[in-house]
Short mmCIF file of C-alpha atoms in Angstrom, two decimals:
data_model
loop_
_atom_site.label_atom_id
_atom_site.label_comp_id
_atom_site.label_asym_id
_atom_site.label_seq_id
_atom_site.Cartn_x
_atom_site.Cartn_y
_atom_site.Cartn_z
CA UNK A 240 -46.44 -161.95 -86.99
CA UNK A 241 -49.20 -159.56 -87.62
CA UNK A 242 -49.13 -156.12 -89.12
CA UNK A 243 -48.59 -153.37 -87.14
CA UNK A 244 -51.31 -150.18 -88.64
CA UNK A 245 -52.36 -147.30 -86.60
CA UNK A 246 -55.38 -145.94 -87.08
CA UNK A 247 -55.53 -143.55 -84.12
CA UNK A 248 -53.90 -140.08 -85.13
CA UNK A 249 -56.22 -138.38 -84.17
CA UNK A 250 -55.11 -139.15 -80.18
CA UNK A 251 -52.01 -138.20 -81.30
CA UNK A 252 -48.73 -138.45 -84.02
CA UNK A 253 -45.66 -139.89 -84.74
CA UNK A 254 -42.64 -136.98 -84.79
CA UNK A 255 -41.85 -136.78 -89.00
CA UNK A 256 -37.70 -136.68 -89.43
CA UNK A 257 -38.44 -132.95 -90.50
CA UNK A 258 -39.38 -131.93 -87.04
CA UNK A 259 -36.80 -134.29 -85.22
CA UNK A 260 -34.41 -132.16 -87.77
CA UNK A 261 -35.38 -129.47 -86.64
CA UNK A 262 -35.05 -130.14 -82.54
CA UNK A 263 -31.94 -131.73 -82.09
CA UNK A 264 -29.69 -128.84 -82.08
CA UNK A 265 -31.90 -127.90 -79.33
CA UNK A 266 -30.27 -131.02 -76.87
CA UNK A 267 -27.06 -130.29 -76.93
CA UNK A 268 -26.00 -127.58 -79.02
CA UNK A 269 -28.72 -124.35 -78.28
CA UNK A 270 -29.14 -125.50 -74.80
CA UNK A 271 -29.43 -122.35 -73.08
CA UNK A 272 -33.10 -120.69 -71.16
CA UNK A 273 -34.23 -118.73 -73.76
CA UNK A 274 -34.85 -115.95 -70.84
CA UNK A 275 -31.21 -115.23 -70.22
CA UNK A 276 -29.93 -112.80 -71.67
CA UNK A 277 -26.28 -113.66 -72.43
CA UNK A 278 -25.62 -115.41 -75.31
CA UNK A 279 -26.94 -118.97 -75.26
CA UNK A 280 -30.24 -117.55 -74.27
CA UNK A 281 -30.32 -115.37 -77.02
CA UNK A 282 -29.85 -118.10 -79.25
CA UNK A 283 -32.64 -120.38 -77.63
CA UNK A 284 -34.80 -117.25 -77.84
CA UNK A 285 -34.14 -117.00 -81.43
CA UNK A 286 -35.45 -120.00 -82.20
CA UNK A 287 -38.78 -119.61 -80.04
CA UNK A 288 -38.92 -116.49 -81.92
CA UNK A 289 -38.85 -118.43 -85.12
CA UNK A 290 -41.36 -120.84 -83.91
CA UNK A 291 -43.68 -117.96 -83.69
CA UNK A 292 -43.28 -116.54 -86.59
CA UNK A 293 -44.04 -119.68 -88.53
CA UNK A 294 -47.32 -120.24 -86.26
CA UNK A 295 -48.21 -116.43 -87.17
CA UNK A 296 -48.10 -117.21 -90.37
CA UNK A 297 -49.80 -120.44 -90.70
CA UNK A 298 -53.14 -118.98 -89.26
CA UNK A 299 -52.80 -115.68 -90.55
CA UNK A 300 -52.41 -113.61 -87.56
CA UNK A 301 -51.38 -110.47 -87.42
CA UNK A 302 -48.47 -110.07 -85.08
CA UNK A 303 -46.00 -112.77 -83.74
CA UNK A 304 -46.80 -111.29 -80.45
CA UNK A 305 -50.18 -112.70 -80.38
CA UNK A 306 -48.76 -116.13 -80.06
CA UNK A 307 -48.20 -117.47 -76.54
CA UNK A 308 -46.61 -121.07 -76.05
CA UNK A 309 -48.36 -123.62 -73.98
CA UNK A 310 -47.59 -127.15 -72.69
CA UNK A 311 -50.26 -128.37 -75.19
CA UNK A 312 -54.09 -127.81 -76.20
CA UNK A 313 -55.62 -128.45 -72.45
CA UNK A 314 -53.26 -125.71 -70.89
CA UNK A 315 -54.03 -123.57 -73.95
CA UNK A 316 -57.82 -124.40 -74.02
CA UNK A 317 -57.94 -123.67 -70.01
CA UNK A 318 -55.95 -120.30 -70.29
CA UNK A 319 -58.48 -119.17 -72.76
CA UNK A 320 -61.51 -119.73 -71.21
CA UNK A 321 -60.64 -119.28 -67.34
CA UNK A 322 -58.35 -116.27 -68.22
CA UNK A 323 -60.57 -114.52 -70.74
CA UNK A 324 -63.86 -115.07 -68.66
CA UNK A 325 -61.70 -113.66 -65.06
CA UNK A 326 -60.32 -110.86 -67.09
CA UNK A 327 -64.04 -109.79 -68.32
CA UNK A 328 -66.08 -110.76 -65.27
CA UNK A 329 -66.78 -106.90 -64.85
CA UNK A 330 -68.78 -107.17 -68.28
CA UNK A 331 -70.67 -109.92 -67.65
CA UNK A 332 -70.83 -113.69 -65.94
CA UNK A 333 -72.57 -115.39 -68.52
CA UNK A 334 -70.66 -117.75 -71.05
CA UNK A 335 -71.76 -120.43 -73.80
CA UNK A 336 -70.44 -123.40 -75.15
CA UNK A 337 -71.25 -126.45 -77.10
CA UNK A 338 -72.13 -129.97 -75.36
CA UNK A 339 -69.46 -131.78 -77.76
CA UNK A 340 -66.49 -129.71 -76.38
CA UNK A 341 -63.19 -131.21 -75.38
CA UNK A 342 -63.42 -132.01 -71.66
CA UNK A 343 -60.18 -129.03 -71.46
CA UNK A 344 -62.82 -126.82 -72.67
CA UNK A 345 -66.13 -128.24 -70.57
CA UNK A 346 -64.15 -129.10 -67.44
CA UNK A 347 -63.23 -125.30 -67.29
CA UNK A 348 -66.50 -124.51 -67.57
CA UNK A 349 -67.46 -126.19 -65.10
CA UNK A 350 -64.58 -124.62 -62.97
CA UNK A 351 -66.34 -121.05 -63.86
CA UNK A 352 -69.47 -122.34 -62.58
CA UNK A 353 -68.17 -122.55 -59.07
CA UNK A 354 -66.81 -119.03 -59.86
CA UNK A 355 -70.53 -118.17 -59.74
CA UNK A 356 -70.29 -118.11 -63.60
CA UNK A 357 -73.47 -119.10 -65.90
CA UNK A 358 -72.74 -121.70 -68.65
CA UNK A 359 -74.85 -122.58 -71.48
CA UNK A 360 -74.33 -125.86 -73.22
CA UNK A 361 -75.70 -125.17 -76.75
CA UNK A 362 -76.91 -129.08 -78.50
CA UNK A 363 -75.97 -129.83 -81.69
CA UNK A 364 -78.11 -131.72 -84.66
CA UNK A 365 -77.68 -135.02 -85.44
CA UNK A 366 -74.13 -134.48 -87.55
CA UNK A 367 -72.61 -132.57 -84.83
CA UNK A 368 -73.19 -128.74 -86.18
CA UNK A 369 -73.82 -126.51 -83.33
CA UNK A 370 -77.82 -125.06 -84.34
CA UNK A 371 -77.03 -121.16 -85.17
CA UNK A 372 -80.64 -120.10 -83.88
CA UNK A 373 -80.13 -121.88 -80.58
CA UNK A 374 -77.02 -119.55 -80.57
CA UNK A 375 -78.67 -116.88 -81.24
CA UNK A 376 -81.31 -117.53 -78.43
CA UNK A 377 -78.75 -118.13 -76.01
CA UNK A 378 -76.93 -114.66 -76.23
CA UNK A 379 -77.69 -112.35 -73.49
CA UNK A 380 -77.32 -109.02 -73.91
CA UNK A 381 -75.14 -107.34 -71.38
CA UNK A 382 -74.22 -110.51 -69.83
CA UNK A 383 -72.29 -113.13 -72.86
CA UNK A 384 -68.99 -112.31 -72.34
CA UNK A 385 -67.35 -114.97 -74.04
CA UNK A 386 -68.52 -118.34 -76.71
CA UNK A 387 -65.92 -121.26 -77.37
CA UNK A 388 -67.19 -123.85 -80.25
CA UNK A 389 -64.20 -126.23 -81.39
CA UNK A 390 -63.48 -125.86 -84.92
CA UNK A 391 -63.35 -130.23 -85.44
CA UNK A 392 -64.95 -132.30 -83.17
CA UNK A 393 -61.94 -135.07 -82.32
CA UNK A 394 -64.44 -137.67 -81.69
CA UNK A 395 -66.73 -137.15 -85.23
CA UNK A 396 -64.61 -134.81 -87.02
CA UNK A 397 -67.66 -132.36 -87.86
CA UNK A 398 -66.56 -129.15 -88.80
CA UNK A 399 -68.11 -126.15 -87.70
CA UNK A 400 -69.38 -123.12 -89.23
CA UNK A 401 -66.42 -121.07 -87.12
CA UNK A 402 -66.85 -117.74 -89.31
CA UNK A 403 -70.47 -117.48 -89.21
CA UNK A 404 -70.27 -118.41 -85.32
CA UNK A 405 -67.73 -115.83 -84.60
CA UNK A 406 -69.90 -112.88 -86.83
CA UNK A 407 -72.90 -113.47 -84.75
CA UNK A 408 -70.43 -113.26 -81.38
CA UNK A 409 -69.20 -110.09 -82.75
CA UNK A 410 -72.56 -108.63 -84.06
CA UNK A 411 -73.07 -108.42 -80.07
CA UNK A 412 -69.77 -107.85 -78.68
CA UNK A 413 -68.96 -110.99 -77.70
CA UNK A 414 -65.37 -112.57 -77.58
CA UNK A 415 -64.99 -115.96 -79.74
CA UNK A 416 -62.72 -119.12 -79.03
CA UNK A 417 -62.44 -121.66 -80.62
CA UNK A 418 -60.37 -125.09 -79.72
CA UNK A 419 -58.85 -125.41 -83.23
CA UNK A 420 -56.89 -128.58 -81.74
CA UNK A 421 -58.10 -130.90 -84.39
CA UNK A 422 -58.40 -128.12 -86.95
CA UNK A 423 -54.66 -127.31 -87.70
CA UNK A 424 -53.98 -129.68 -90.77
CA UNK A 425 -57.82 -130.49 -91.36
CA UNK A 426 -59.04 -127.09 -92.11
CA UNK A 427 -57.84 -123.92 -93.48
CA UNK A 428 -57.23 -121.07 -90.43
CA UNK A 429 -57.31 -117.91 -91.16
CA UNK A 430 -57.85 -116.01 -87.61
CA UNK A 431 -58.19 -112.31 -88.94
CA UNK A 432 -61.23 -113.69 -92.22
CA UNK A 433 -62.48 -115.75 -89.97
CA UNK A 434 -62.81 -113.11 -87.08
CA UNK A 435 -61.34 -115.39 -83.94
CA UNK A 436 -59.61 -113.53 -80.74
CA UNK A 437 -58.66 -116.99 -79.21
CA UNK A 438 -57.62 -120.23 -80.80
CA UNK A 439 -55.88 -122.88 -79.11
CA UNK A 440 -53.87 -125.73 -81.11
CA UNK A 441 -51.64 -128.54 -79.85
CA UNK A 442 -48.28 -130.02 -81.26
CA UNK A 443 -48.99 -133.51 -81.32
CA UNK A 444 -51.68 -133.86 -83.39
CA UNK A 445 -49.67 -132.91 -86.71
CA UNK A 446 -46.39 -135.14 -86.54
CA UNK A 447 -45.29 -132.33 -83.70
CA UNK A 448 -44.00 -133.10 -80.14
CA UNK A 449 -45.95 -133.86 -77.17
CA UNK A 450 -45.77 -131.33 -73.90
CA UNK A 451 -46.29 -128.09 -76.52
CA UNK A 452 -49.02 -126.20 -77.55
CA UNK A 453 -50.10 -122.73 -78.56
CA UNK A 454 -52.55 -119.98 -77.60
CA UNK A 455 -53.84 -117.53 -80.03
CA UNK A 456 -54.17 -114.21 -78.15
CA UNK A 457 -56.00 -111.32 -80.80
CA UNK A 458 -54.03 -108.35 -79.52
CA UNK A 459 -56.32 -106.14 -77.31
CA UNK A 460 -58.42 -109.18 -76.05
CA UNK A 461 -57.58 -109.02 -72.09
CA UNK A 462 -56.68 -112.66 -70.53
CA UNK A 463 -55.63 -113.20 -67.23
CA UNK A 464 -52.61 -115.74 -66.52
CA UNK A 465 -53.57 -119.18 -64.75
CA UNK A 466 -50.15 -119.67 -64.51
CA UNK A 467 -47.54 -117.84 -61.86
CA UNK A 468 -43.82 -117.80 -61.36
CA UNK A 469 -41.38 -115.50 -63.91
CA UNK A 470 -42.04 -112.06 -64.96
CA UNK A 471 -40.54 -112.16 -68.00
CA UNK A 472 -41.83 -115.51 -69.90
CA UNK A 473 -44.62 -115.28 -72.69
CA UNK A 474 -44.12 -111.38 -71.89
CA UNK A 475 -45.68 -111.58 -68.48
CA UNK A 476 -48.66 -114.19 -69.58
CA UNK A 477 -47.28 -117.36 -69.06
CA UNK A 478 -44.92 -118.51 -66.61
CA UNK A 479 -42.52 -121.50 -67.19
CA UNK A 480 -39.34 -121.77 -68.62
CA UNK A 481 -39.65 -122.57 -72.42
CA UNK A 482 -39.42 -125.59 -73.93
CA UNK A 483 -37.31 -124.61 -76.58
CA UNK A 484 -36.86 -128.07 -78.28
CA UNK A 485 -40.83 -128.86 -78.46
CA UNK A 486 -41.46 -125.48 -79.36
CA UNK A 487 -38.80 -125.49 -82.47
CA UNK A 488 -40.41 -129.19 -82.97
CA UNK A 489 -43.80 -127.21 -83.05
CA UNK A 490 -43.49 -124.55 -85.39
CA UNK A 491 -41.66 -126.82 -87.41
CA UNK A 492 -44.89 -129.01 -87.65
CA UNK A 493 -47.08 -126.25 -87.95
CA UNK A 494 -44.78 -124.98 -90.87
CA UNK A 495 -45.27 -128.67 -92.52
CA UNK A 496 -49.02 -129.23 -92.21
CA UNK A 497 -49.50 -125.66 -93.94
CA UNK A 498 -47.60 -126.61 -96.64
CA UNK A 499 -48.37 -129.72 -97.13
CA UNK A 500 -52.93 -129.00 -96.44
CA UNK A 501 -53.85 -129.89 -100.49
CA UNK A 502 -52.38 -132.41 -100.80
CA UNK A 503 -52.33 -134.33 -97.58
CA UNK A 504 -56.51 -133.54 -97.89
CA UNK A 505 -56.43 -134.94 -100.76
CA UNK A 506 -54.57 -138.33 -99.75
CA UNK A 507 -56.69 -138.51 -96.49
CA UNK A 508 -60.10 -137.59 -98.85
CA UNK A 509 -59.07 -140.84 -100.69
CA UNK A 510 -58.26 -143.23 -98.42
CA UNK A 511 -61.24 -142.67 -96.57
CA UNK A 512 -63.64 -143.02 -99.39
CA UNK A 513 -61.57 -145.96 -100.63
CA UNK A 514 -62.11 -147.69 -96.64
CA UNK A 515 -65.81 -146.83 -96.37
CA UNK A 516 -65.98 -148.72 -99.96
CA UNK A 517 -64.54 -151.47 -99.39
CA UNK A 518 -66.58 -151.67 -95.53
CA UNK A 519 -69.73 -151.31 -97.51
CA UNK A 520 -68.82 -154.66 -99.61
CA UNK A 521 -67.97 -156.62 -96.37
CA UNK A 522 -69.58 -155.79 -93.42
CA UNK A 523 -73.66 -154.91 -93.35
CA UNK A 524 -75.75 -152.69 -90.42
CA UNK A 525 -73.09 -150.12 -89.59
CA UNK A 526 -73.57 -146.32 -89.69
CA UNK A 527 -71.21 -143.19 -89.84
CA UNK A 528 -71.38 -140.96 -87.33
CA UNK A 529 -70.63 -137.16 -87.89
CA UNK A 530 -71.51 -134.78 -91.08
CA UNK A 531 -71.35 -136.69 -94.43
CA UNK A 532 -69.54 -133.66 -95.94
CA UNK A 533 -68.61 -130.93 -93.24
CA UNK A 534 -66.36 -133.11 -91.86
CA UNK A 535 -62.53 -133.77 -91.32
CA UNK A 536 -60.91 -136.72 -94.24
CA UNK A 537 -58.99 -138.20 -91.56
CA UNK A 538 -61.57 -139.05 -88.98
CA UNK A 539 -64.15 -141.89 -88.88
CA UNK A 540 -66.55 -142.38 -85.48
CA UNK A 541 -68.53 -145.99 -87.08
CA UNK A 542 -71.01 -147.70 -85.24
CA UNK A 543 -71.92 -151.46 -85.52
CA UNK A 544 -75.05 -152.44 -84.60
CA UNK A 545 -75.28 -155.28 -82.03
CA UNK A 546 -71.83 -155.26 -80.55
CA UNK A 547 -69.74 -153.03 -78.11
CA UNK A 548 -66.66 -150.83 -79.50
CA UNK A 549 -64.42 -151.98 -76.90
CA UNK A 550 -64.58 -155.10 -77.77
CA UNK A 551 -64.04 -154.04 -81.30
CA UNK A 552 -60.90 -152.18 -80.15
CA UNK A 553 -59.61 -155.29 -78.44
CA UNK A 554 -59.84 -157.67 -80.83
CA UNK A 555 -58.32 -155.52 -83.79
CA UNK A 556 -55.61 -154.58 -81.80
CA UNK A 557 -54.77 -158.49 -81.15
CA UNK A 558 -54.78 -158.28 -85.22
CA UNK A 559 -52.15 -155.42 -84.87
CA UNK A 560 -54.58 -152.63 -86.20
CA UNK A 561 -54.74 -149.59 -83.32
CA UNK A 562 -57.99 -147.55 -83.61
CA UNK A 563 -60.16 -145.44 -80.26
CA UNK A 564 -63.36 -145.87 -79.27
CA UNK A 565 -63.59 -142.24 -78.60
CA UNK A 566 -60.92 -139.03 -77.44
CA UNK A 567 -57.81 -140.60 -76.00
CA UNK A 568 -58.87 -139.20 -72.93
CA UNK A 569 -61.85 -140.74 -72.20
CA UNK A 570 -61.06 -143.72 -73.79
CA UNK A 571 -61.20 -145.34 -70.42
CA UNK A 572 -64.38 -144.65 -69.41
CA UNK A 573 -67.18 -147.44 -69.84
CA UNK A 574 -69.76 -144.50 -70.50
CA UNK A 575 -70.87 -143.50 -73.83
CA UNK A 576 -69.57 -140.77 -75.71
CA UNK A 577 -70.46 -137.51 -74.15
CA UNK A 578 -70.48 -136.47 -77.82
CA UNK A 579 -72.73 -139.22 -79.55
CA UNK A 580 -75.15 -138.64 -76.48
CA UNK A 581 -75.47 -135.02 -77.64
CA UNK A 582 -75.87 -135.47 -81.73
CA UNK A 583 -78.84 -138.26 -79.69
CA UNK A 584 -77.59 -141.16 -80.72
CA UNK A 585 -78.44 -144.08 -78.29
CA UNK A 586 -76.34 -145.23 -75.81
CA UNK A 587 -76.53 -148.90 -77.33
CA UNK A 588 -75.44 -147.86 -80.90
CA UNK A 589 -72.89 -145.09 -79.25
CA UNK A 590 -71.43 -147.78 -77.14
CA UNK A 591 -70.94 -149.85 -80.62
CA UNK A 592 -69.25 -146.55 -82.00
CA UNK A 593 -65.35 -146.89 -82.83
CA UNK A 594 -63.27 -144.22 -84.21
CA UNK A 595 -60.11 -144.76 -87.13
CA UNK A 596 -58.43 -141.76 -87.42
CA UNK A 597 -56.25 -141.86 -90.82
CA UNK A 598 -52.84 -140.92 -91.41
CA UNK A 599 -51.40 -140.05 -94.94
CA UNK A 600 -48.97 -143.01 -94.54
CA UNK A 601 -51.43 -145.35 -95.06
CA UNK A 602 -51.87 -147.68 -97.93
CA UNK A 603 -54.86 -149.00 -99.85
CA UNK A 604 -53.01 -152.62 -98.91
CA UNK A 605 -53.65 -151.59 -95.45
CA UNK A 606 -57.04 -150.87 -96.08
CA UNK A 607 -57.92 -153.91 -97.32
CA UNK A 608 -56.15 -155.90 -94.01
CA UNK A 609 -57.93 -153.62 -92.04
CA UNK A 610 -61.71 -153.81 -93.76
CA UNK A 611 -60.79 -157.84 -93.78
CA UNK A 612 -60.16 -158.05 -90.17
CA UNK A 613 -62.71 -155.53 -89.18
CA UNK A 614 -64.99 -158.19 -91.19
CA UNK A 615 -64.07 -161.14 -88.95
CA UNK A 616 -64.17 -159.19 -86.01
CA UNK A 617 -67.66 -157.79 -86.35
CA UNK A 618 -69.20 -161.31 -87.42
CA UNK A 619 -67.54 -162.95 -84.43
CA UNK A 620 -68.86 -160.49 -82.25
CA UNK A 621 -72.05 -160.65 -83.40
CA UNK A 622 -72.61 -164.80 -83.65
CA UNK A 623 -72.16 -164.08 -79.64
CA UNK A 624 -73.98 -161.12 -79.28
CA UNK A 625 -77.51 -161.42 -77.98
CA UNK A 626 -78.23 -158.15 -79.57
CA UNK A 627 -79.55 -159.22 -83.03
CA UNK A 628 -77.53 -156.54 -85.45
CA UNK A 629 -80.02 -154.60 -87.57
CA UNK A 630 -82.78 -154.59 -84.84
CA UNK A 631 -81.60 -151.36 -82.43
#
């Protein structure tokens, strides 16, 4: 029987026994809608409440209120760019993003652009940074109403320069979002140093609960709901009942990942170094894609020359080793990374492009199983492949 590793986290999480802790009660005990108001609800409300708080705190903000609950980083990343560019369509039409965005992010965009909406996609270099003078050029006085530039690209793990990107939206009035989906347990967040009046983050990705996420609301930026039904939920933003057991699950998470940012860097810093090491001995014409530095520890996009990822992907996962061959979803799709095609990497070495997204529970033994299958894999591959490797 083969191992069992997974290297895709960055798709999404196991639940840690701290957060599972932390949302039973939830089931059977604090069961009631956290919008009544006799007493059951009250409870329920006080632990949304506390679920807040803890989120407040982990990126700095500066109320509780500023915190809206969402059923995960699409709904979030939607709400803040349909709801901020409706609610400011009197100060402008004109909106720009990057062409490595989350498809919640670019799919809304392309939503506004029905709306009679402009977008600009900004391109990024060959690591994945958004180019601040293209920026710059972009901007349209009078018009830019809103920019949204992910704080770490899920597919390369490239971090942005965030602060300096939300000065220059500022300098010129502009509000700033950023999809900090990937961000929350990868980077530091601090919304109020780092100048950011929307920020969207996800559950999931940090040992949390699927179906919950969160939107970052700087109080005094206008939004407009996309959602419609009770008065009274998310104070008037957000309709739904709330899911109090994912969003207890949720804070909890966030609360974790906080605490736990040195050191689970540190891990992830090491077992990445100690993988691209040991890949180096064993397998030959591969590159990294992404920033060598500016870059999350967890996440890997590789490409080997001569052969396709899928294939990759299938084999390893016959050798019980789970990895992506780009965002979970759009990991169907035979076309190549939206996101390699923009850093201009070509389509034949994109298409060869996996990803291995690290946990912190895993082992330098796994490593090594994983480098020595990854070995066999790629030199089967390529003794078929009529590619030669090395000559792309």
């Amino acid at each position: 029987m083969n191992r069992k590793i997974y290297l895709d986290n960055a798709s999404t999480t196991y639940v840690s026994n701290e957060v599972i802790n932390e949302m039973m009660p939830c089931f059977n005990t604090i069961y009631g809608n956290a919008g009544s108001l006799h007493s059951f609800g009250r409870d329920a409300m006080a632990i949304v409440d506390r679920a807040r708080d803890r989120i407040r705190d982990s990126i700095n903000a500066n109320k509780s209120n500023e915190i809206y609950f969402t059923s995960g980083g699409t709904e979030a990343d939607n709400w803040a760019i349909l709801g901020a560019a409706r609610a400011n369509a009197n100060k402008g039409k004109h909106i720009i993003t990057s062409q490595i965005e989350h498809h919640a992010v670019l799919h809304a965009c392309e939503q506004l652009e029905k709306e009679g909406f402009e977008i600009t996609y900004l391109p990024v270099d060959q690591t994945g940074l958004v180019k601040l003078p293209e920026l710059l050029h972009a901007i349209r006085r009078n018009e830019t109403i809103l920019i949204s530039i992910m704080a770490v690209n899920n597919e390369v793990g490239t971090i942005q320069n965030i602060k300096a990107i939300a000065k220059i939206a500022h300098d010129y009035g502009i509000l700033f979002h950023t999809d900090a989906v990937q961000a929350i347990g990868n980077m530091k967040i601090d919304v109020q140093d780092m100048e950011i009046d929307l920020l969207s983050m996800s559950s999931h990705k940090i040992h949390g609960p699927k179906g919950v996420g969160a939107l970052y609301v700087k109080n005094g930026v206008l939004i407009d709901p996309i959602l419609f039904g009770g008065n009274n939920q998310e104070r008037g933003k957000r309709a739904g009942t709330e899911n109090v057991p994912g969003i207890a699950g949720f804070g909890k998470a966030v609360e974790i990942a906080t605490r736990n940012y040195i050191i689970n860097s540190k891990k992830l810093r090491t077992i990445r170094e100690y993988f691209l090491d040991k890949l180096s001995e064993k397998v030959e014409h591969f590159q990294v894609n992404g920033h060598p530095q500016q870059k999350a520890n967890g996440i890997l996009n590789i490409s080997f020359y001569g052969i396709e990822g899928e294939s990759i992907l299938m084999l390893l996962d016959l050798a019980g080793i789970c990895v992506s061959t780009s965002s979970a979803c759009t990991s169907k799709s035979l076309l190549p990374s939206h996101v390699l095609k923009a850093m201009n990497i070509p389509d034949e070495i994109a298409q060869s492009s996996i990803r291995i997204s690290f946990g912190t529970n895993i082992s330098k033994s796994d490593v090594d199983y994983v480098v020595n299958e990854i070995e066999k894999v790629v030199s089967k591959l390529r003794a078929i492949s009529p590619i030669q490797a090395g000559r792309i």
